[in-house]
Every structure is written in structure tokens, then in C-alpha cells.
PDB file of C-alpha atoms in Angstrom:
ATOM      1  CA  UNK R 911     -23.133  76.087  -0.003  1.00  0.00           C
ATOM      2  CA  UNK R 912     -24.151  74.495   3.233  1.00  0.00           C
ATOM      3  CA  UNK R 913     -24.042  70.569   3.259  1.00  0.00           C
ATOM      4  CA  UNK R 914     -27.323  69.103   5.264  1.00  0.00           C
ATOM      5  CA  UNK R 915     -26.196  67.804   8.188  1.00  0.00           C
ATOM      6  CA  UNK R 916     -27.400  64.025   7.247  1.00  0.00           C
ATOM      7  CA  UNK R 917     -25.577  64.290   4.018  1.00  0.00           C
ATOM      8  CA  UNK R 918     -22.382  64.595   6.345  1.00  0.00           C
ATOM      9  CA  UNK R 919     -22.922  62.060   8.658  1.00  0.00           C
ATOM     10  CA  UNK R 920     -23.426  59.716   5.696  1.00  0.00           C
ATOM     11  CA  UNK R 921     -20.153  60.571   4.180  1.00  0.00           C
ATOM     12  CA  UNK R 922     -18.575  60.168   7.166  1.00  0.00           C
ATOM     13  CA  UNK R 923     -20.110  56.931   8.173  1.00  0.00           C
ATOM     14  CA  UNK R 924     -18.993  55.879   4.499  1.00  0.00           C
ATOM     15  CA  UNK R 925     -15.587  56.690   4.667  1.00  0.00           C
ATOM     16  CA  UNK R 926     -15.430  54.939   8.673  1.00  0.00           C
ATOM     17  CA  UNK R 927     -16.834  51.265   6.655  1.00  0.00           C
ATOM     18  CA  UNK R 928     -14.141  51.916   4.093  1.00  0.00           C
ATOM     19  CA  UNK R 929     -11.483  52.867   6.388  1.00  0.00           C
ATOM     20  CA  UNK R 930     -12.577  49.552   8.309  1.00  0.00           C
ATOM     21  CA  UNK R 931     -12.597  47.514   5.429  1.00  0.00           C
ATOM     22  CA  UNK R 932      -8.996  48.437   4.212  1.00  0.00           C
ATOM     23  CA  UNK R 933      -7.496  48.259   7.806  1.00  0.00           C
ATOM     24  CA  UNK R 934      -9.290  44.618   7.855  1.00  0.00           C
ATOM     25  CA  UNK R 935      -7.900  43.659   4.043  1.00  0.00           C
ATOM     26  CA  UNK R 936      -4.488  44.781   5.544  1.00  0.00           C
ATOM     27  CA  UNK R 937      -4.180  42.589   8.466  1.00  0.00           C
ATOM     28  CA  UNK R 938      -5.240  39.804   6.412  1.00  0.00           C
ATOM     29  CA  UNK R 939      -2.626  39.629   3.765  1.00  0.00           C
ATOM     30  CA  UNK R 940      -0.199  40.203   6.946  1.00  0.00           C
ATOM     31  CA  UNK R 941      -1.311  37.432   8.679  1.00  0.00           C
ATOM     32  CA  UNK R 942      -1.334  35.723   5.147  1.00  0.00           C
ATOM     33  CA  UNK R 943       2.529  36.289   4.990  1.00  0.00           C
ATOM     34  CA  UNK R 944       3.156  35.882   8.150  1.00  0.00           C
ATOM     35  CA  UNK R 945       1.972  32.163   8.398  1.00  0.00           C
ATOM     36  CA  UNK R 946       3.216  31.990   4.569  1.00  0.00           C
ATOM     37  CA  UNK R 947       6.633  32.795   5.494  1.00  0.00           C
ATOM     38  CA  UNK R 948       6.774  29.918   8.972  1.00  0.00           C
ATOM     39  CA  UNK R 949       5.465  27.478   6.826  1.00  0.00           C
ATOM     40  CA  UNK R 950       8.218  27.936   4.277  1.00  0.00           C
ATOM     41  CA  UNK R 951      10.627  28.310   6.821  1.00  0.00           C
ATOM     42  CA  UNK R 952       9.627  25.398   8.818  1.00  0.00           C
ATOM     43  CA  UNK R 953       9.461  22.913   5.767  1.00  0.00           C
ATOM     44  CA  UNK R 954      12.649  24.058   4.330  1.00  0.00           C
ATOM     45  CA  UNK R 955      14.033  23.051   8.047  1.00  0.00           C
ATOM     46  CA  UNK R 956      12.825  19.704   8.425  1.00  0.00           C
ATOM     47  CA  UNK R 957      14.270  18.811   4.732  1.00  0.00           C
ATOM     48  CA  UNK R 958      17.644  16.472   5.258  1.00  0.00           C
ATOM     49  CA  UNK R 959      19.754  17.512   2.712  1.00  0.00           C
ATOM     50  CA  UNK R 960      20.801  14.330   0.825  1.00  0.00           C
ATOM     51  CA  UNK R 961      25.063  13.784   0.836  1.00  0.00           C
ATOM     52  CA  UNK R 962      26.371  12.446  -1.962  1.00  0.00           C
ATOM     53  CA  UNK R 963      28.414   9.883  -1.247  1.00  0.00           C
ATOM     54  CA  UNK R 964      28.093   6.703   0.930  1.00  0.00           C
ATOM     55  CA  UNK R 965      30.713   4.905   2.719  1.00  0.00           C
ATOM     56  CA  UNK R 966      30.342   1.384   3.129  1.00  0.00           C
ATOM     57  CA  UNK R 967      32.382  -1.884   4.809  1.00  0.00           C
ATOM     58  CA  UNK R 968      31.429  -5.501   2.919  1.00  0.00           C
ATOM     59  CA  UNK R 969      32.734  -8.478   4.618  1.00  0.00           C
ATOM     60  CA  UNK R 970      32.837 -11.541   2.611  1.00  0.00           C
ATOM     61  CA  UNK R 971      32.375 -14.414   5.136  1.00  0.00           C
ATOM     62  CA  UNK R 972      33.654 -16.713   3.238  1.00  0.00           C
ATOM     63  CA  UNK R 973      37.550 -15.777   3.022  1.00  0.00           C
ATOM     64  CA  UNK R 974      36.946 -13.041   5.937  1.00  0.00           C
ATOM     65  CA  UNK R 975      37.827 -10.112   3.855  1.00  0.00           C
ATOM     66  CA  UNK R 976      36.520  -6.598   3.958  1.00  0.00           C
ATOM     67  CA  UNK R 977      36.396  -4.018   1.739  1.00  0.00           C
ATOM     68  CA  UNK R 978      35.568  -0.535   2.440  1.00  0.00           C
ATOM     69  CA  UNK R 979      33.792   0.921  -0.571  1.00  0.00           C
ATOM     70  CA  UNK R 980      32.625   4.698  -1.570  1.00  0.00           C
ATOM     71  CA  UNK R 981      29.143   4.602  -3.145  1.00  0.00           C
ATOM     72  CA  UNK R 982      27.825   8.212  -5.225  1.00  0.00           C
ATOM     73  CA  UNK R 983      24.319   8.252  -3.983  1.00  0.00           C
ATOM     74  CA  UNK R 984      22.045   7.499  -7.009  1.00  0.00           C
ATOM     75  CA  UNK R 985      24.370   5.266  -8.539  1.00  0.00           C
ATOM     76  CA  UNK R 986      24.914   1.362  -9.016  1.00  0.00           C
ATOM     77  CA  UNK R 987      27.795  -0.157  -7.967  1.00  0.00           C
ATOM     78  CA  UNK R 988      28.718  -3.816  -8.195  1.00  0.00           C
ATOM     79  CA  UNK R 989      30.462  -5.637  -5.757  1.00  0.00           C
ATOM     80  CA  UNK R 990      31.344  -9.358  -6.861  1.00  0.00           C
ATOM     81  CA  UNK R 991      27.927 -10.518  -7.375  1.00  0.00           C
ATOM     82  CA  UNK R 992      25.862  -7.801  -5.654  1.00  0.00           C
ATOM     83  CA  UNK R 993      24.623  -5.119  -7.249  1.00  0.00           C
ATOM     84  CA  UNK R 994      24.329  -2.041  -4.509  1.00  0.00           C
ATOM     85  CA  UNK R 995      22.525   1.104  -4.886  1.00  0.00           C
ATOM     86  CA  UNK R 996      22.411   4.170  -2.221  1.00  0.00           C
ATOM     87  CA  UNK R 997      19.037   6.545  -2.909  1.00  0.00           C
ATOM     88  CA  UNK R 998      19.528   8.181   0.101  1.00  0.00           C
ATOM     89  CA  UNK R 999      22.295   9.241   2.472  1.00  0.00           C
ATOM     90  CA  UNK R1000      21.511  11.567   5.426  1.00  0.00           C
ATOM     91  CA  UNK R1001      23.882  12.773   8.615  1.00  0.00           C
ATOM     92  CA  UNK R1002      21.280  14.408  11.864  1.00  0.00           C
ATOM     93  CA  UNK R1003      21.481  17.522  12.736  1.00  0.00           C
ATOM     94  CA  UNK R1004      22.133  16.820  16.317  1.00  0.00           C
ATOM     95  CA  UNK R1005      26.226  17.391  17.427  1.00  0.00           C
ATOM     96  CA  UNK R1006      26.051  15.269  20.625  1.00  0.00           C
ATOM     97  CA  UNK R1007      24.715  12.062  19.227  1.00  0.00           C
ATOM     98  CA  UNK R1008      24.945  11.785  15.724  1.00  0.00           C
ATOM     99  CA  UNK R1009      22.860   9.411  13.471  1.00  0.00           C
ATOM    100  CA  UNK R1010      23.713   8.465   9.558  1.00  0.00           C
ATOM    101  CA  UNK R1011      21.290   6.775   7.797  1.00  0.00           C
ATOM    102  CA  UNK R1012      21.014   5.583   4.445  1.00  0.00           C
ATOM    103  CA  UNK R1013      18.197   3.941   2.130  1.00  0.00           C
ATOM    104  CA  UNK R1014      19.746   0.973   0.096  1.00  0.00           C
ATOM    105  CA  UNK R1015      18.795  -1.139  -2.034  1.00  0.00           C
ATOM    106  CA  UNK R1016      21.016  -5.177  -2.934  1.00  0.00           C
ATOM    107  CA  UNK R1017      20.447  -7.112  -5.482  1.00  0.00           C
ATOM    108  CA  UNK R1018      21.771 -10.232  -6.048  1.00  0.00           C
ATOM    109  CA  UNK R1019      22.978 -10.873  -9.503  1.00  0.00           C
ATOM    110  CA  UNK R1020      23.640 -14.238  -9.609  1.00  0.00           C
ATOM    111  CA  UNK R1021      20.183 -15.163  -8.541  1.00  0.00           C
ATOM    112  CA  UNK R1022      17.128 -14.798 -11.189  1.00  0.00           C
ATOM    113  CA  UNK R1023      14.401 -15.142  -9.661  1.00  0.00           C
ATOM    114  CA  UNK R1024      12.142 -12.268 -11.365  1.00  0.00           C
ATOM    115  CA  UNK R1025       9.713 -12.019  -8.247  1.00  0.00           C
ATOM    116  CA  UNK R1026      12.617 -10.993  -5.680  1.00  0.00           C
ATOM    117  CA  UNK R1027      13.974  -7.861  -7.262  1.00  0.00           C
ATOM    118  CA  UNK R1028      15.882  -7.251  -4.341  1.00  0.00           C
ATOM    119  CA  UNK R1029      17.524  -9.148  -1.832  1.00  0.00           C
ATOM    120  CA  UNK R1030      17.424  -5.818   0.880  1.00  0.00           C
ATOM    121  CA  UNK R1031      15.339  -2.639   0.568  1.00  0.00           C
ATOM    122  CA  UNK R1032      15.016  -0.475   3.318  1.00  0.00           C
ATOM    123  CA  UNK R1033      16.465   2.035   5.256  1.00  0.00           C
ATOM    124  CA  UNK R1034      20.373   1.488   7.467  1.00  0.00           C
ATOM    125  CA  UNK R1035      21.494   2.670   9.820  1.00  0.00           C
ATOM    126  CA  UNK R1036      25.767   3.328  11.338  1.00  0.00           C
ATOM    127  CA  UNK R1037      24.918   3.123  14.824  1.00  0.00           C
ATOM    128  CA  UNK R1038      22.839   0.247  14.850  1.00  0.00           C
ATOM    129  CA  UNK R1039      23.201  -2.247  11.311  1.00  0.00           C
ATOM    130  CA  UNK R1040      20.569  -4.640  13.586  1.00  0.00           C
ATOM    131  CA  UNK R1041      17.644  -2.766  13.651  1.00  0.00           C
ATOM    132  CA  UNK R1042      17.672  -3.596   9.630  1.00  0.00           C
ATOM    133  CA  UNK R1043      20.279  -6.472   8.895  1.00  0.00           C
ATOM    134  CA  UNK R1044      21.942  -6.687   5.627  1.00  0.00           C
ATOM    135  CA  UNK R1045      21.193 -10.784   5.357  1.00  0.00           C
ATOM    136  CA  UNK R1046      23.132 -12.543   3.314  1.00  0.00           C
ATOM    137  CA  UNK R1047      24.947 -16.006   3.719  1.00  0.00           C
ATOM    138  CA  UNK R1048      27.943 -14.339   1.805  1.00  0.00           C
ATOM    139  CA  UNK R1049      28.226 -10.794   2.483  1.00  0.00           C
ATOM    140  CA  UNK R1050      28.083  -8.661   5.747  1.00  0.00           C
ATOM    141  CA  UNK R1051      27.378  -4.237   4.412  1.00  0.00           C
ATOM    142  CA  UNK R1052      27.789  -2.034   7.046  1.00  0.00           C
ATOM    143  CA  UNK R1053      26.925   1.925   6.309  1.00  0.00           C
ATOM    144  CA  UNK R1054      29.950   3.901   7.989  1.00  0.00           C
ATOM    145  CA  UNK R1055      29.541   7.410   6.742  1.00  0.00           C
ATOM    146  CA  UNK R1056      28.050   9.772   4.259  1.00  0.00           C
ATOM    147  CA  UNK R1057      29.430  12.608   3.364  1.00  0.00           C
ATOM    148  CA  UNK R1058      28.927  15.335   0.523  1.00  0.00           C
TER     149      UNK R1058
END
């Protein structure tokens, strides 16, 4: 049996479009994993990974007396009548100039005052405690270290 000429052409044509398509489905889901796997690997990069424990001087400025404490992140610790808490603790990545930071919150337990939960809230930092003084008329807290 002799196939008519047109009849092969069509098949051939037909199997060039599928060909096509599959090579095109291919290089999609490649490109798909491709960018799938830089994403990944770029957010899993730019993730500090959280020590955890904090290492902190007080100075009480009225007898001039300092205290170097060790805080576990994530937990309360009271010092005379503060109450400190470390949610974060975080050492760069970069060897020649190092940065520790840490995100702390004080309360003051001696004062009540229900709409000042706490008396500092924000982020510290080793090399430089005055871009976010610790204020207090009692107590100095400088962040030293953190370490895991």
C-alpha cells in the first residue's frame, strides 16, 4: 500500500507541531526550576540565623556597678527591677567588620503604668549602643555579644 503523498506531509507536519510543543513544555519546566532553585537559594542566604544567647553589660548608675549578664534569646530575665527580654540576636556575615545586633525589649517593673508596656523596644546594636540608647535614669544595657 502506497500512502498519498498529502497524507505524508500531514503526518509529518503533525509530528514537527508535537515535537515543537514538547521541546517548548521542556524548556519551560527548566527554566521553572532553574529560577525555582535561585530563589530558594537566594532567600535561604539572606536569612540571619538567630544565636541563642545574648551577652549583655548593665551598669547601675547609682552605686557604679556592672554586671555582665547571659540572656537565652526568647526568654525573660529580671534584673533588679527590669524585666529584659532578647527576641533576636544576630552576628553579620562580614569577617572584616563585624556587626551584632539584637532586638530587645525592657520593662520596668516597678512602674505600672498600663499604657507604657515597655520602657525600650527596638533593635541594639555592639558597635554603636547610641544609634538606639537604652534610657534609663538607673540602668545603662550594653549588647556585647551573641553567640549560639
Amino acid at each position: 500500500q502506497k500512502i498519498p503523498i498529502i497524507q505524508k506531509k500531514t503526518k509529518v507536519k503533525m509530528l514537527q507541531i508535537k515535537n515543537i510543543l514538547l521541546g517548548k513544555v521542556k524548556t519551560c519546566i527548566l527554566v521553572f526550576f532553574i529560577y525555582y532553585l535561585l530563589i530558594v537559594n537566594s532567600l535561604s542566604e539572606n536569612q540571619k540565623k538567630t544565636e541563642n544567647f545574648a551577652v549583655l553589660t548593665i551598669l547601675d548608675k547609682v552605686n557604679s556597678q556592672s554586671e555582665i549578664v547571659e540572656i537565652e534569646v526568647g526568654r525573660e530575665y529580671k534584673f533588679k527591677n527590669l524585666s529584659i527580654n532578647i527576641l533576636k540576636c544576630n552576628n553579620s556575615e562580614f569577617d572584616d567588620d563585624p556587626e551584632v545586633t539584637a532586638y530587645m525589649q525592657v520593662g520596668d517593673t516597678v512602674n505600672k503604668d498600663d499604657n507604657k508596656v515597655f520602657i525600650f523596644n527596638d533593635w541594639t546594636f555592639a558597635s554603636s549602643p547610641s544609634i538606639r540608647p537604652f534610657d534609663h535614669p538607673v540602668y545603662d544595657i550594653w549588647l556585647k555579644k551573641c553567640y549560639s
